[in-house]
Amino acid sequence: MGPILRGLFIFIVFFSILEAYSQEVKIKGLTYQRYEGETLVWKLISQEFSKEGEERFWAQKVYLENLPKGIKIFADSALYLAKEEKFLLKGKVKLITEKEGEVYTEELIFYPKRDFLQAPGQVLIKKDKFEVSGEGLSYDISQGGFKLHKKARAQFKL
């Protein structure tokens, strides 16, 4: 094979591979589970899922659970940015923790590898008969305890 034909062949193969990776993938009703050894660590359930390249993953009507850490998250939509290793969850977000209670907000940013969550906007925290509302939330999952940044207001229900 001459150098021109070889170059053309390599170009065609490279272009085909590049085109295959750049196409968007869409899936209806996705369930994804990640195991470490024989232990189920992550569960993601989504009504609709799409992938753009290797960096961006979108999901609609999302349920995300980290079993060892006791975290469950429900959201209208989620975007996972692989390069930044973070989830951007939006629209009627509900975070449930085993120890700290429940958080309701419109936007939640989750860094799974750093065990860190933050909500930049308004939040409502509920635990038993105790409610706290405020603005801006940080939650270090390993350390525990929610931190509200502004305008915290508590309410007890008897």
PDB file of C-alpha atoms in Angstrom:
ATOM      1  CA  MET A   1       0.000   0.000   0.000  1.00  0.00           C
ATOM      2  CA  GLY A   2       1.436   3.338  -1.044  1.00  0.00           C
ATOM      3  CA  PRO A   3       1.950   6.211   1.400  1.00  0.00           C
ATOM      4  CA  ILE A   4      -1.014   8.173  -0.001  1.00  0.00           C
ATOM      5  CA  LEU A   5      -3.428   5.251   0.311  1.00  0.00           C
ATOM      6  CA  ARG A   6      -2.100   4.427   3.786  1.00  0.00           C
ATOM      7  CA  GLY A   7      -2.576   8.054   4.866  1.00  0.00           C
ATOM      8  CA  LEU A   8      -6.112   8.109   3.406  1.00  0.00           C
ATOM      9  CA  PHE A   9      -6.946   4.833   5.163  1.00  0.00           C
ATOM     10  CA  ILE A  10      -5.669   6.167   8.528  1.00  0.00           C
ATOM     11  CA  PHE A  11      -7.616   9.421   8.024  1.00  0.00           C
ATOM     12  CA  ILE A  12     -10.864   7.532   7.305  1.00  0.00           C
ATOM     13  CA  VAL A  13     -10.423   5.231  10.335  1.00  0.00           C
ATOM     14  CA  PHE A  14      -9.543   8.195  12.600  1.00  0.00           C
ATOM     15  CA  PHE A  15     -12.529  10.210  11.328  1.00  0.00           C
ATOM     16  CA  SER A  16     -14.889   7.254  11.881  1.00  0.00           C
ATOM     17  CA  ILE A  17     -13.658   6.762  15.453  1.00  0.00           C
ATOM     18  CA  LEU A  18     -13.901  10.497  16.169  1.00  0.00           C
ATOM     19  CA  GLU A  19     -17.441  10.644  14.770  1.00  0.00           C
ATOM     20  CA  ALA A  20     -18.523   7.650  16.867  1.00  0.00           C
ATOM     21  CA  TYR A  21     -17.272   9.295  20.075  1.00  0.00           C
ATOM     22  CA  SER A  22     -18.738  12.700  19.313  1.00  0.00           C
ATOM     23  CA  GLN A  23     -22.271  11.454  18.759  1.00  0.00           C
ATOM     24  CA  GLU A  24     -24.837  11.989  21.453  1.00  0.00           C
ATOM     25  CA  VAL A  25     -26.314   8.925  23.123  1.00  0.00           C
ATOM     26  CA  LYS A  26     -29.890   9.006  24.471  1.00  0.00           C
ATOM     27  CA  ILE A  27     -31.459   6.375  26.697  1.00  0.00           C
ATOM     28  CA  LYS A  28     -34.974   6.182  28.160  1.00  0.00           C
ATOM     29  CA  GLY A  29     -35.356   4.627  31.615  1.00  0.00           C
ATOM     30  CA  LEU A  30     -31.738   4.142  32.706  1.00  0.00           C
ATOM     31  CA  THR A  31     -30.674   2.310  35.872  1.00  0.00           C
ATOM     32  CA  TYR A  32     -26.953   2.377  36.648  1.00  0.00           C
ATOM     33  CA  GLN A  33     -25.313   0.631  39.583  1.00  0.00           C
ATOM     34  CA  ARG A  34     -21.670   0.817  40.595  1.00  0.00           C
ATOM     35  CA  TYR A  35     -20.048  -1.827  42.718  1.00  0.00           C
ATOM     36  CA  GLU A  36     -16.746  -1.842  44.594  1.00  0.00           C
ATOM     37  CA  GLY A  37     -15.902  -5.484  44.966  1.00  0.00           C
ATOM     38  CA  GLU A  38     -19.220  -7.105  45.789  1.00  0.00           C
ATOM     39  CA  THR A  39     -20.641  -4.040  47.558  1.00  0.00           C
ATOM     40  CA  LEU A  40     -23.182  -1.812  45.822  1.00  0.00           C
ATOM     41  CA  VAL A  41     -21.902   1.749  46.245  1.00  0.00           C
ATOM     42  CA  TRP A  42     -23.858   3.931  43.786  1.00  0.00           C
ATOM     43  CA  LYS A  43     -27.274   3.721  42.251  1.00  0.00           C
ATOM     44  CA  LEU A  44     -28.587   6.124  39.597  1.00  0.00           C
ATOM     45  CA  ILE A  45     -32.093   5.875  38.179  1.00  0.00           C
ATOM     46  CA  SER A  46     -33.190   8.268  35.475  1.00  0.00           C
ATOM     47  CA  GLN A  47     -36.259   8.628  33.302  1.00  0.00           C
ATOM     48  CA  GLU A  48     -34.149   9.974  30.454  1.00  0.00           C
ATOM     49  CA  PHE A  49     -30.365   9.982  30.034  1.00  0.00           C
ATOM     50  CA  SER A  50     -28.067  11.447  27.409  1.00  0.00           C
ATOM     51  CA  LYS A  51     -24.333  11.564  26.908  1.00  0.00           C
ATOM     52  CA  GLU A  52     -22.401  14.211  25.011  1.00  0.00           C
ATOM     53  CA  GLY A  53     -18.873  13.016  24.308  1.00  0.00           C
ATOM     54  CA  GLU A  54     -16.936  11.707  27.279  1.00  0.00           C
ATOM     55  CA  GLU A  55     -17.376  14.746  29.532  1.00  0.00           C
ATOM     56  CA  ARG A  56     -21.085  15.612  29.889  1.00  0.00           C
ATOM     57  CA  PHE A  57     -23.933  13.407  31.050  1.00  0.00           C
ATOM     58  CA  TRP A  58     -27.538  14.654  31.388  1.00  0.00           C
ATOM     59  CA  ALA A  59     -30.386  12.992  33.216  1.00  0.00           C
ATOM     60  CA  GLN A  60     -34.059  13.883  33.745  1.00  0.00           C
ATOM     61  CA  LYS A  61     -36.170  12.847  36.765  1.00  0.00           C
ATOM     62  CA  VAL A  62     -33.173  11.588  38.698  1.00  0.00           C
ATOM     63  CA  TYR A  63     -32.730   9.418  41.762  1.00  0.00           C
ATOM     64  CA  LEU A  64     -29.137   9.155  42.985  1.00  0.00           C
ATOM     65  CA  GLU A  65     -28.081   7.100  46.005  1.00  0.00           C
ATOM     66  CA  ASN A  66     -24.771   6.483  47.740  1.00  0.00           C
ATOM     67  CA  LEU A  67     -25.472   3.501  49.981  1.00  0.00           C
ATOM     68  CA  PRO A  68     -22.338   3.510  52.207  1.00  0.00           C
ATOM     69  CA  LYS A  69     -22.741   7.223  52.965  1.00  0.00           C
ATOM     70  CA  GLY A  70     -26.516   7.080  53.492  1.00  0.00           C
ATOM     71  CA  ILE A  71     -27.385   9.750  50.930  1.00  0.00           C
ATOM     72  CA  LYS A  72     -30.373   9.837  48.583  1.00  0.00           C
ATOM     73  CA  ILE A  73     -31.007  12.666  46.116  1.00  0.00           C
ATOM     74  CA  PHE A  74     -34.077  13.311  43.972  1.00  0.00           C
ATOM     75  CA  ALA A  75     -34.032  16.040  41.285  1.00  0.00           C
ATOM     76  CA  ASP A  76     -35.844  17.100  38.135  1.00  0.00           C
ATOM     77  CA  SER A  77     -32.553  17.134  36.217  1.00  0.00           C
ATOM     78  CA  ALA A  78     -28.866  16.431  36.683  1.00  0.00           C
ATOM     79  CA  LEU A  79     -25.732  17.236  34.744  1.00  0.00           C
ATOM     80  CA  TYR A  80     -22.543  15.321  35.505  1.00  0.00           C
ATOM     81  CA  LEU A  81     -19.316  17.014  34.455  1.00  0.00           C
ATOM     82  CA  ALA A  82     -16.685  14.275  34.363  1.00  0.00           C
ATOM     83  CA  LYS A  83     -13.682  16.593  34.097  1.00  0.00           C
ATOM     84  CA  GLU A  84     -14.748  18.514  37.230  1.00  0.00           C
ATOM     85  CA  GLU A  85     -16.120  15.373  38.911  1.00  0.00           C
ATOM     86  CA  LYS A  86     -19.355  17.033  40.001  1.00  0.00           C
ATOM     87  CA  PHE A  87     -23.115  16.748  39.670  1.00  0.00           C
ATOM     88  CA  LEU A  88     -25.277  19.825  39.111  1.00  0.00           C
ATOM     89  CA  LEU A  89     -28.784  18.893  40.279  1.00  0.00           C
ATOM     90  CA  LYS A  90     -31.677  21.259  39.583  1.00  0.00           C
ATOM     91  CA  GLY A  91     -35.413  21.647  40.026  1.00  0.00           C
ATOM     92  CA  LYS A  92     -37.211  20.408  43.143  1.00  0.00           C
ATOM     93  CA  VAL A  93     -34.100  18.859  44.653  1.00  0.00           C
ATOM     94  CA  LYS A  94     -34.569  16.723  47.749  1.00  0.00           C
ATOM     95  CA  LEU A  95     -31.563  15.431  49.674  1.00  0.00           C
ATOM     96  CA  ILE A  96     -32.150  12.770  52.316  1.00  0.00           C
ATOM     97  CA  THR A  97     -29.415  11.866  54.784  1.00  0.00           C
ATOM     98  CA  GLU A  98     -29.571   9.157  57.428  1.00  0.00           C
ATOM     99  CA  LYS A  99     -28.261  11.378  60.243  1.00  0.00           C
ATOM    100  CA  GLU A 100     -28.835  15.039  59.373  1.00  0.00           C
ATOM    101  CA  GLY A 101     -32.377  15.071  57.989  1.00  0.00           C
ATOM    102  CA  GLU A 102     -33.772  16.279  54.656  1.00  0.00           C
ATOM    103  CA  VAL A 103     -32.857  19.291  52.525  1.00  0.00           C
ATOM    104  CA  TYR A 104     -35.139  20.905  49.947  1.00  0.00           C
ATOM    105  CA  THR A 105     -33.736  23.346  47.391  1.00  0.00           C
ATOM    106  CA  GLU A 106     -33.781  24.233  43.684  1.00  0.00           C
ATOM    107  CA  GLU A 107     -30.061  23.657  43.016  1.00  0.00           C
ATOM    108  CA  LEU A 108     -27.528  21.316  44.568  1.00  0.00           C
ATOM    109  CA  ILE A 109     -23.896  20.742  43.614  1.00  0.00           C
ATOM    110  CA  PHE A 110     -22.477  17.371  44.586  1.00  0.00           C
ATOM    111  CA  TYR A 111     -18.783  16.449  44.524  1.00  0.00           C
ATOM    112  CA  PRO A 112     -18.852  12.662  45.097  1.00  0.00           C
ATOM    113  CA  LYS A 113     -15.083  12.136  45.290  1.00  0.00           C
ATOM    114  CA  ARG A 114     -14.683  14.969  47.815  1.00  0.00           C
ATOM    115  CA  ASP A 115     -17.757  13.880  49.845  1.00  0.00           C
ATOM    116  CA  PHE A 116     -19.061  17.429  49.653  1.00  0.00           C
ATOM    117  CA  LEU A 117     -22.429  19.014  48.813  1.00  0.00           C
ATOM    118  CA  GLN A 118     -23.408  22.641  48.455  1.00  0.00           C
ATOM    119  CA  ALA A 119     -26.576  24.537  47.640  1.00  0.00           C
ATOM    120  CA  PRO A 120     -26.054  28.168  46.606  1.00  0.00           C
ATOM    121  CA  GLY A 121     -29.679  29.301  46.925  1.00  0.00           C
ATOM    122  CA  GLN A 122     -32.598  29.012  49.354  1.00  0.00           C
ATOM    123  CA  VAL A 123     -32.782  25.808  51.383  1.00  0.00           C
ATOM    124  CA  LEU A 124     -35.176  24.212  53.837  1.00  0.00           C
ATOM    125  CA  ILE A 125     -33.858  21.611  56.270  1.00  0.00           C
ATOM    126  CA  LYS A 126     -36.265  19.265  58.050  1.00  0.00           C
ATOM    127  CA  LYS A 127     -35.502  16.858  60.838  1.00  0.00           C
ATOM    128  CA  ASP A 128     -38.213  15.424  63.047  1.00  0.00           C
ATOM    129  CA  LYS A 129     -40.268  18.436  64.231  1.00  0.00           C
ATOM    130  CA  PHE A 130     -37.524  20.944  63.563  1.00  0.00           C
ATOM    131  CA  GLU A 131     -37.227  23.106  60.422  1.00  0.00           C
ATOM    132  CA  VAL A 132     -34.463  25.522  59.461  1.00  0.00           C
ATOM    133  CA  SER A 133     -34.517  27.718  56.389  1.00  0.00           C
ATOM    134  CA  GLY A 134     -31.750  29.861  55.016  1.00  0.00           C
ATOM    135  CA  GLU A 135     -29.575  30.670  52.079  1.00  0.00           C
ATOM    136  CA  GLY A 136     -26.472  28.784  51.005  1.00  0.00           C
ATOM    137  CA  LEU A 137     -25.684  25.362  52.417  1.00  0.00           C
ATOM    138  CA  SER A 138     -22.493  23.332  52.768  1.00  0.00           C
ATOM    139  CA  TYR A 139     -22.368  19.712  53.840  1.00  0.00           C
ATOM    140  CA  ASP A 140     -19.174  17.732  54.354  1.00  0.00           C
ATOM    141  CA  ILE A 141     -20.539  14.208  54.229  1.00  0.00           C
ATOM    142  CA  SER A 142     -17.583  12.642  56.082  1.00  0.00           C
ATOM    143  CA  GLN A 143     -17.727  15.143  58.961  1.00  0.00           C
ATOM    144  CA  GLY A 144     -21.522  15.502  59.077  1.00  0.00           C
ATOM    145  CA  GLY A 145     -23.531  18.587  59.973  1.00  0.00           C
ATOM    146  CA  PHE A 146     -25.151  21.101  57.634  1.00  0.00           C
ATOM    147  CA  LYS A 147     -23.796  24.649  57.542  1.00  0.00           C
ATOM    148  CA  LEU A 148     -26.125  27.457  56.515  1.00  0.00           C
ATOM    149  CA  HIS A 149     -24.405  30.610  55.257  1.00  0.00           C
ATOM    150  CA  LYS A 150     -27.061  33.366  55.407  1.00  0.00           C
ATOM    151  CA  LYS A 151     -30.454  34.252  56.856  1.00  0.00           C
ATOM    152  CA  ALA A 152     -30.912  31.136  58.990  1.00  0.00           C
ATOM    153  CA  ARG A 153     -34.308  30.869  60.644  1.00  0.00           C
ATOM    154  CA  ALA A 154     -35.466  27.976  62.833  1.00  0.00           C
ATOM    155  CA  GLN A 155     -38.967  26.746  63.542  1.00  0.00           C
ATOM    156  CA  PHE A 156     -40.185  24.058  65.935  1.00  0.00           C
ATOM    157  CA  LYS A 157     -43.406  22.112  65.525  1.00  0.00           C
ATOM    158  CA  LEU A 158     -44.932  20.854  68.737  1.00  0.00           C
TER     159      LEU A 158
END
